Short mmCIF file of C-alpha atoms (C1' of nucleotides) in Angstrom, two decimals:
data_model
loop_
_atom_site.label_atom_id
_atom_site.label_comp_id
_atom_site.label_asym_id
_atom_site.label_seq_id
_atom_site.Cartn_x
_atom_site.Cartn_y
_atom_site.Cartn_z
CA UNK A 13 -0.02 0.09 -0.04
CA UNK A 14 2.97 2.17 0.63
CA UNK A 15 5.72 0.96 -1.65
CA UNK A 16 7.48 -2.10 -0.75
CA UNK A 17 11.14 -2.69 -0.51
CA UNK A 18 12.48 -4.50 -3.50
CA UNK A 19 14.59 -7.10 -1.92
CA UNK A 20 13.62 -7.39 1.73
CA UNK A 21 13.42 -11.00 2.93
CA UNK A 22 9.77 -10.41 3.62
CA UNK A 23 9.10 -9.43 0.08
CA UNK A 24 11.15 -12.24 -1.45
CA UNK A 25 9.44 -14.82 0.65
CA UNK A 26 5.95 -13.52 -0.43
CA UNK A 27 6.95 -13.57 -4.05
CA UNK A 28 8.22 -17.00 -3.86
CA UNK A 29 5.30 -18.38 -2.12
CA UNK A 30 2.82 -16.71 -4.46
CA UNK A 31 4.72 -18.02 -7.44
CA UNK A 32 4.70 -21.53 -6.19
CA UNK A 33 1.28 -21.82 -4.59
CA UNK A 34 -1.81 -20.76 -6.59
CA UNK A 35 -3.93 -20.97 -3.51
CA UNK A 36 -1.86 -18.56 -1.66
CA UNK A 37 -1.88 -16.28 -4.62
CA UNK A 38 -5.62 -16.36 -4.82
CA UNK A 39 -6.01 -15.66 -1.14
CA UNK A 40 -3.45 -12.80 -1.23
CA UNK A 41 -5.52 -11.01 -3.91
CA UNK A 42 -8.45 -10.51 -1.46
CA UNK A 43 -6.20 -10.37 1.66
CA UNK A 44 -6.60 -6.63 2.53
CA UNK A 45 -8.47 -5.74 5.64
CA UNK A 46 -11.53 -4.31 3.74
CA UNK A 47 -11.33 -6.04 0.34
CA UNK A 48 -13.78 -8.73 0.75
CA UNK A 49 -16.25 -6.41 2.46
CA UNK A 50 -16.01 -4.16 -0.73
CA UNK A 51 -16.35 -7.04 -3.06
CA UNK A 52 -19.39 -8.42 -1.22
CA UNK A 53 -21.14 -4.98 -1.45
CA UNK A 54 -20.45 -4.99 -5.21
CA UNK A 55 -21.98 -8.43 -5.73
CA UNK A 56 -25.36 -6.88 -6.47
CA UNK A 57 -24.07 -4.48 -8.99
CA UNK A 58 -22.32 -1.15 -9.45
CA UNK A 59 -21.82 1.33 -6.53
CA UNK A 60 -20.25 4.69 -6.39
CA UNK A 61 -17.38 5.67 -4.03
CA UNK A 62 -19.64 7.32 -1.58
CA UNK A 63 -22.15 4.49 -1.49
CA UNK A 64 -19.36 2.18 -0.56
CA UNK A 65 -18.15 4.48 1.96
CA UNK A 66 -21.51 4.72 3.56
CA UNK A 67 -22.21 0.99 3.49
CA UNK A 68 -18.90 -0.03 5.07
CA UNK A 69 -18.85 0.83 8.73
CA UNK A 70 -15.61 2.31 9.97
CA UNK A 71 -13.74 2.50 6.62
CA UNK A 72 -11.88 5.66 5.97
CA UNK A 73 -11.78 7.38 2.55
CA UNK A 74 -8.13 6.69 2.43
CA UNK A 75 -8.43 3.00 3.08
CA UNK A 76 -11.32 2.66 0.63
CA UNK A 77 -9.20 4.35 -2.02
CA UNK A 78 -6.34 2.23 -1.31
CA UNK A 79 -8.17 -1.12 -1.39
CA UNK A 80 -10.14 -0.13 -4.58
CA UNK A 81 -6.84 0.74 -6.26
CA UNK A 82 -5.35 -2.58 -5.52
CA UNK A 83 -8.44 -4.49 -6.50
CA UNK A 84 -8.52 -2.47 -9.80
CA UNK A 85 -4.88 -3.02 -10.48
CA UNK A 86 -5.49 -6.87 -9.75
CA UNK A 87 -8.31 -7.03 -12.21
CA UNK A 88 -11.08 -7.58 -9.79
CA UNK A 89 -12.85 -4.36 -9.91
CA UNK A 90 -13.65 -1.99 -12.82
CA UNK A 91 -13.55 1.75 -12.14
CA UNK A 92 -15.59 4.13 -14.36
CA UNK A 93 -15.24 7.83 -14.12
CA UNK A 94 -18.17 9.99 -15.30
CA UNK A 95 -17.22 13.46 -16.61
CA UNK A 96 -19.41 15.35 -14.21
CA UNK A 97 -19.15 17.87 -11.57
CA UNK A 98 -19.27 17.01 -8.76
CA UNK A 99 -17.32 13.92 -9.73
CA UNK A 100 -19.06 10.53 -10.01
CA UNK A 101 -17.11 7.44 -10.10
CA UNK A 102 -18.53 3.89 -9.90
CA UNK A 103 -17.03 0.50 -9.28
CA UNK A 104 -18.13 -2.95 -10.32
CA UNK A 105 -16.86 -6.49 -10.28
CA UNK A 106 -15.02 -7.73 -13.25
CA UNK A 107 -15.82 -11.06 -14.89
CA UNK A 108 -13.06 -12.90 -13.26
CA UNK A 109 -14.26 -11.48 -9.86
CA UNK A 110 -17.68 -12.76 -10.41
CA UNK A 111 -16.26 -16.27 -10.95
CA UNK A 112 -15.32 -16.21 -7.30
CA UNK A 113 -18.79 -15.59 -6.01
CA UNK A 114 -19.85 -19.33 -5.73
CA UNK A 115 -16.52 -20.03 -3.92
CA UNK A 116 -17.18 -17.16 -1.52
CA UNK A 117 -20.55 -18.68 -0.79
CA UNK A 118 -19.01 -22.04 0.32
CA UNK A 119 -16.22 -20.29 2.22
CA UNK A 120 -18.78 -18.07 3.92
CA UNK A 121 -20.76 -21.15 4.95
CA UNK A 122 -17.63 -22.76 6.34
CA UNK A 123 -16.77 -19.58 8.21
CA UNK A 124 -20.19 -19.43 9.85
CA UNK A 125 -19.96 -23.04 10.98
CA UNK A 126 -16.50 -22.79 12.11
CA UNK A 127 -17.20 -19.63 14.14
CA UNK A 128 -19.82 -21.45 16.16
CA UNK A 129 -17.62 -24.46 16.85
CA UNK A 130 -14.54 -22.43 17.89
CA UNK A 131 -16.46 -20.13 20.06
CA UNK A 132 -18.08 -22.88 21.97
CA UNK A 133 -14.80 -23.96 23.53
CA UNK B 30 1.49 -13.02 16.72
CA UNK B 31 2.92 -10.61 19.12
CA UNK B 32 0.11 -9.53 21.47
CA UNK B 33 -2.29 -7.09 20.03
CA UNK B 34 -3.46 -3.95 21.76
CA UNK B 35 -6.89 -4.47 23.20
CA UNK B 36 -8.60 -1.23 21.91
CA UNK B 37 -6.72 0.02 18.94
CA UNK B 38 -8.78 1.22 16.04
CA UNK B 39 -7.04 -1.51 14.02
CA UNK B 40 -8.19 -4.25 16.33
CA UNK B 41 -11.68 -3.00 16.70
CA UNK B 42 -12.18 -2.71 13.04
CA UNK B 43 -10.93 -6.23 12.53
CA UNK B 44 -13.16 -7.51 15.18
CA UNK B 45 -16.15 -5.89 13.78
CA UNK B 46 -15.53 -6.97 10.31
CA UNK B 47 -14.99 -10.56 11.27
CA UNK B 48 -18.08 -10.58 13.37
CA UNK B 49 -20.25 -9.22 10.58
CA UNK B 50 -18.82 -11.08 7.68
CA UNK B 51 -18.38 -14.74 7.74
CA UNK B 52 -16.37 -14.68 4.51
CA UNK B 53 -13.71 -12.33 5.88
CA UNK B 54 -13.68 -14.52 9.10
CA UNK B 55 -12.97 -17.53 7.04
CA UNK B 56 -10.09 -15.90 5.00
CA UNK B 57 -8.65 -14.42 8.11
CA UNK B 58 -8.29 -17.90 9.62
CA UNK B 59 -5.78 -18.79 6.81
CA UNK B 60 -4.40 -15.35 6.37
CA UNK B 61 -0.83 -15.73 7.73
CA UNK B 62 2.11 -15.65 5.32
CA UNK B 63 2.72 -19.35 5.59
CA UNK B 64 -0.51 -20.89 6.75
CA UNK B 65 -1.88 -22.17 3.55
CA UNK B 66 1.39 -23.67 2.48
CA UNK B 67 1.52 -25.43 5.84
CA UNK B 68 -2.04 -26.67 5.48
CA UNK B 69 -1.35 -27.88 1.87
CA UNK B 70 1.60 -29.88 3.09
CA UNK B 71 -0.64 -31.47 5.64
CA UNK B 72 -3.32 -32.55 3.08
CA UNK B 73 -1.72 -35.84 2.54
CA UNK B 74 -1.45 -36.78 6.30
CA UNK B 75 0.58 -36.09 9.35
CA UNK B 76 3.94 -34.50 9.27
CA UNK B 77 6.39 -33.72 12.11
CA UNK B 78 7.76 -30.26 12.88
CA UNK B 79 11.13 -31.03 11.07
CA UNK B 80 9.43 -32.28 8.05
CA UNK B 81 7.33 -29.28 7.53
CA UNK B 82 10.42 -27.06 8.08
CA UNK B 83 12.34 -28.97 5.40
CA UNK B 84 9.44 -28.99 2.94
CA UNK B 85 8.64 -25.31 3.19
CA UNK B 86 11.34 -23.34 1.54
CA UNK B 87 12.52 -20.14 3.47
CA UNK B 88 10.46 -20.60 6.61
CA UNK B 89 12.17 -20.17 9.97
CA UNK B 90 11.58 -22.14 12.95
CA UNK B 91 10.09 -19.25 14.60
CA UNK B 92 7.54 -18.59 11.94
CA UNK B 93 6.64 -22.19 11.62
CA UNK B 94 5.96 -22.39 15.34
CA UNK B 95 3.96 -19.22 15.35
CA UNK B 96 1.76 -20.28 12.38
CA UNK B 97 1.25 -23.66 13.78
CA UNK B 98 0.25 -22.30 17.09
CA UNK B 99 -2.37 -20.03 15.51
CA UNK B 100 -3.67 -22.76 13.33
CA UNK B 101 -3.94 -25.02 16.39
CA UNK B 102 -5.75 -22.41 18.45
CA UNK B 103 -8.17 -21.94 15.54
CA UNK B 104 -8.89 -25.67 15.37
CA UNK B 105 -7.49 -26.22 11.94
CA UNK B 106 -4.51 -28.41 13.06
CA UNK B 107 -4.03 -31.01 15.82
CA UNK B 108 -0.78 -31.20 17.56
CA UNK B 109 0.46 -34.48 18.99
CA UNK B 110 3.53 -34.77 21.27
CA UNK B 111 5.16 -38.10 21.67
CA UNK B 112 7.06 -38.65 25.01
CA UNK B 113 10.31 -39.34 23.47
CA UNK B 114 13.84 -37.90 23.51
CA UNK B 115 14.66 -36.10 21.21
CA UNK B 116 11.10 -34.86 21.14
CA UNK B 117 8.66 -35.80 18.29
CA UNK B 118 5.73 -33.77 17.60
CA UNK B 119 3.40 -34.17 14.69
CA UNK B 120 0.68 -32.15 13.05
CA UNK B 121 -2.34 -33.07 11.19
CA UNK B 122 -5.44 -31.27 9.71
CA UNK B 123 -8.72 -31.48 11.88
CA UNK B 124 -11.95 -32.60 10.48
CA UNK B 125 -13.04 -29.06 9.91
CA UNK B 126 -9.90 -28.12 8.12
CA UNK B 127 -10.29 -31.02 5.82
CA UNK B 128 -13.81 -29.59 4.74
CA UNK B 129 -11.86 -26.77 3.30
CA UNK B 130 -9.93 -28.84 0.90
CA UNK B 131 -12.50 -28.90 -2.04
CA UNK B 132 -12.95 -25.18 -1.65
CA UNK B 133 -9.06 -24.79 -1.77
CA UNK B 134 -9.07 -26.74 -5.06
CA UNK B 135 -11.49 -24.29 -6.68
CA UNK B 136 -9.72 -21.23 -5.26
CA UNK B 137 -6.48 -22.68 -6.54
CA UNK B 138 -7.88 -23.25 -9.98
CA UNK B 139 -9.13 -19.63 -9.96
CA UNK B 140 -5.63 -18.48 -8.76
CA UNK B 141 -3.89 -20.22 -11.63
CA UNK B 142 -6.15 -18.82 -14.24
CA UNK B 143 -6.11 -15.31 -12.86
CA UNK B 144 -2.43 -15.32 -12.61
CA UNK B 145 -2.14 -15.91 -16.35
CA UNK B 146 -4.62 -13.28 -17.17
CA UNK B 147 -3.04 -10.51 -15.06
CA UNK B 148 0.48 -11.43 -15.99
CA UNK B 149 -0.46 -10.91 -19.73
CA UNK B 150 -1.34 -7.19 -19.34
"C1'" DC C 24 31.32 -35.23 31.30
"C1'" DC C 25 30.46 -33.82 26.45
"C1'" DC C 26 27.92 -33.87 22.27
"C1'" DA C 27 24.01 -34.50 19.16
"C1'" DT C 28 19.27 -34.14 18.15
"C1'" DT C 29 14.53 -32.16 18.14
"C1'" DA C 30 11.28 -28.71 18.89
"C1'" DC C 31 10.95 -25.21 20.39
"C1'" DT C 32 11.62 -19.84 23.06
"C1'" DT C 33 13.35 -15.22 23.76
"C1'" DA C 34 14.80 -10.47 22.67
"C1'" DC C 35 15.16 -7.47 19.30
"C1'" DA C 36 14.91 -5.22 14.68
"C1'" DA C 37 12.95 -4.42 10.08
"C1'" DA C 38 9.11 -4.31 7.09
"C1'" DT C 39 4.47 -3.68 6.04
"C1'" DT C 40 -0.33 -2.33 6.85
"C1'" DT C 41 -3.54 0.51 8.83
"C1'" DG C 42 -5.25 4.82 10.82
"C1'" DT C 43 -5.33 10.31 11.64
"C1'" DT C 44 -5.68 14.73 10.00
"C1'" DA C 45 -5.73 18.04 6.84
"C1'" DG C 46 -5.89 19.23 2.57
"C1'" DT C 47 -6.95 19.41 -3.14
"C1'" DA C 48 -9.77 20.31 -7.69
"C1'" DC C 49 -13.84 20.90 -10.02
"C1'" DC C 50 -17.90 23.86 -11.09
"C1'" DA C 51 -22.87 24.77 -10.08
"C1'" DT C 52 -25.55 27.35 -7.10
"C1'" DA C 53 -26.78 31.00 -3.71
"C1'" DT D 12 -17.75 36.10 -4.12
"C1'" DA D 13 -18.61 32.32 -0.93
"C1'" DT D 14 -20.27 27.67 -0.24
"C1'" DG D 15 -21.05 22.88 -1.04
"C1'" DG D 16 -20.58 18.23 -2.76
"C1'" DT D 17 -17.65 14.24 -4.66
"C1'" DA D 18 -13.71 11.67 -4.91
"C1'" DC D 19 -9.96 11.68 -4.01
"C1'" DT D 20 -4.18 12.73 -2.15
"C1'" DA D 21 -0.35 13.73 1.09
"C1'" DA D 22 2.36 13.62 5.20
"C1'" DC D 23 2.71 11.48 9.21
"C1'" DA D 24 2.00 8.14 13.15
"C1'" DA D 25 0.58 3.81 15.31
"C1'" DA D 26 -0.06 -0.97 15.17
"C1'" DT D 27 0.84 -5.34 13.40
"C1'" DT D 28 3.47 -8.94 11.11
"C1'" DT D 29 7.61 -10.94 9.67
"C1'" DG D 30 12.61 -11.83 10.08
"C1'" DT D 31 17.44 -12.41 12.77
"C1'" DA D 32 20.29 -14.34 15.94
"C1'" DA D 33 21.07 -16.72 19.83
"C1'" DG D 34 19.50 -19.44 23.27
"C1'" DT D 35 16.95 -23.82 26.02
"C1'" DA D 36 15.44 -28.67 27.92
"C1'" DA D 37 15.75 -33.37 27.80
"C1'" DT D 38 18.26 -37.71 27.36
"C1'" DG D 39 20.94 -41.32 24.99
"C1'" DG D 40 25.40 -42.54 23.26
"C1'" DG D 41 30.52 -42.06 23.34
#
DNA sequence: CCCATTACTTACAAATTTGTTAGTACCATA
DNA sequence: TATGGTACTAACAAATTTGTAAGTAATGGG
């Protein structure tokens, strides 16, 4: 989110892992604090910046911008700027992001179940 | 991994998100740098500490210990200590972790495909 | 007694992510 | 001319994760 060092061990490890494990790669793409929440909000269609901000409790404009920029760079979200004043920008899922939706559903089910089990202890 | 502050905004945001979004909750459980790699290695059965260390390129004993401890606490991995000297400890997936395997397969497919598409650009 | 082996732990430092606060440009409207 | 709304950006600080280096306990074998 800030720039990363080019050759830190941290960075090299991540690169290596992500190269060699498609699963880790996939999870990293949605690994930011707010990313999945954003993507879920977009499941039902386009939303503009302010709509996302208002629907996501606690997110700052800075974090929303940062997370959206990464999602855009990674091809999960499409950003459209309308030439108006005041500005209007909206965001929507790309095709490849939509392919994740059924997987999210399963993961979400698992999460719900797991949460119950672990909390019991 | 170190202790977290009790009432940082950071912490409170995470708690809130994880409470309200089962999907984010699920992804957080495997969100550590090395966790998915560890879990993948365990897919085929038990491994001992040193086997994991040797199979995972670049991981330190400290990180392996930390990640295993969290996985154990979160009920994804079962740890068994054998009363021997030198010590022998092995790790295996729990039932609930095994339920994730088919989902991992899908996600991994998606990752592989996505990696190609994004790298092309 | 000394060494080797295994699975760790501890103290510290570096890197990275997240949050805080205060701006910016644009133009229509009052 | 002053104000307002929208979608940001910049500089900085705090929190968190990850990595480094050096230990530790227990016991069997030499």
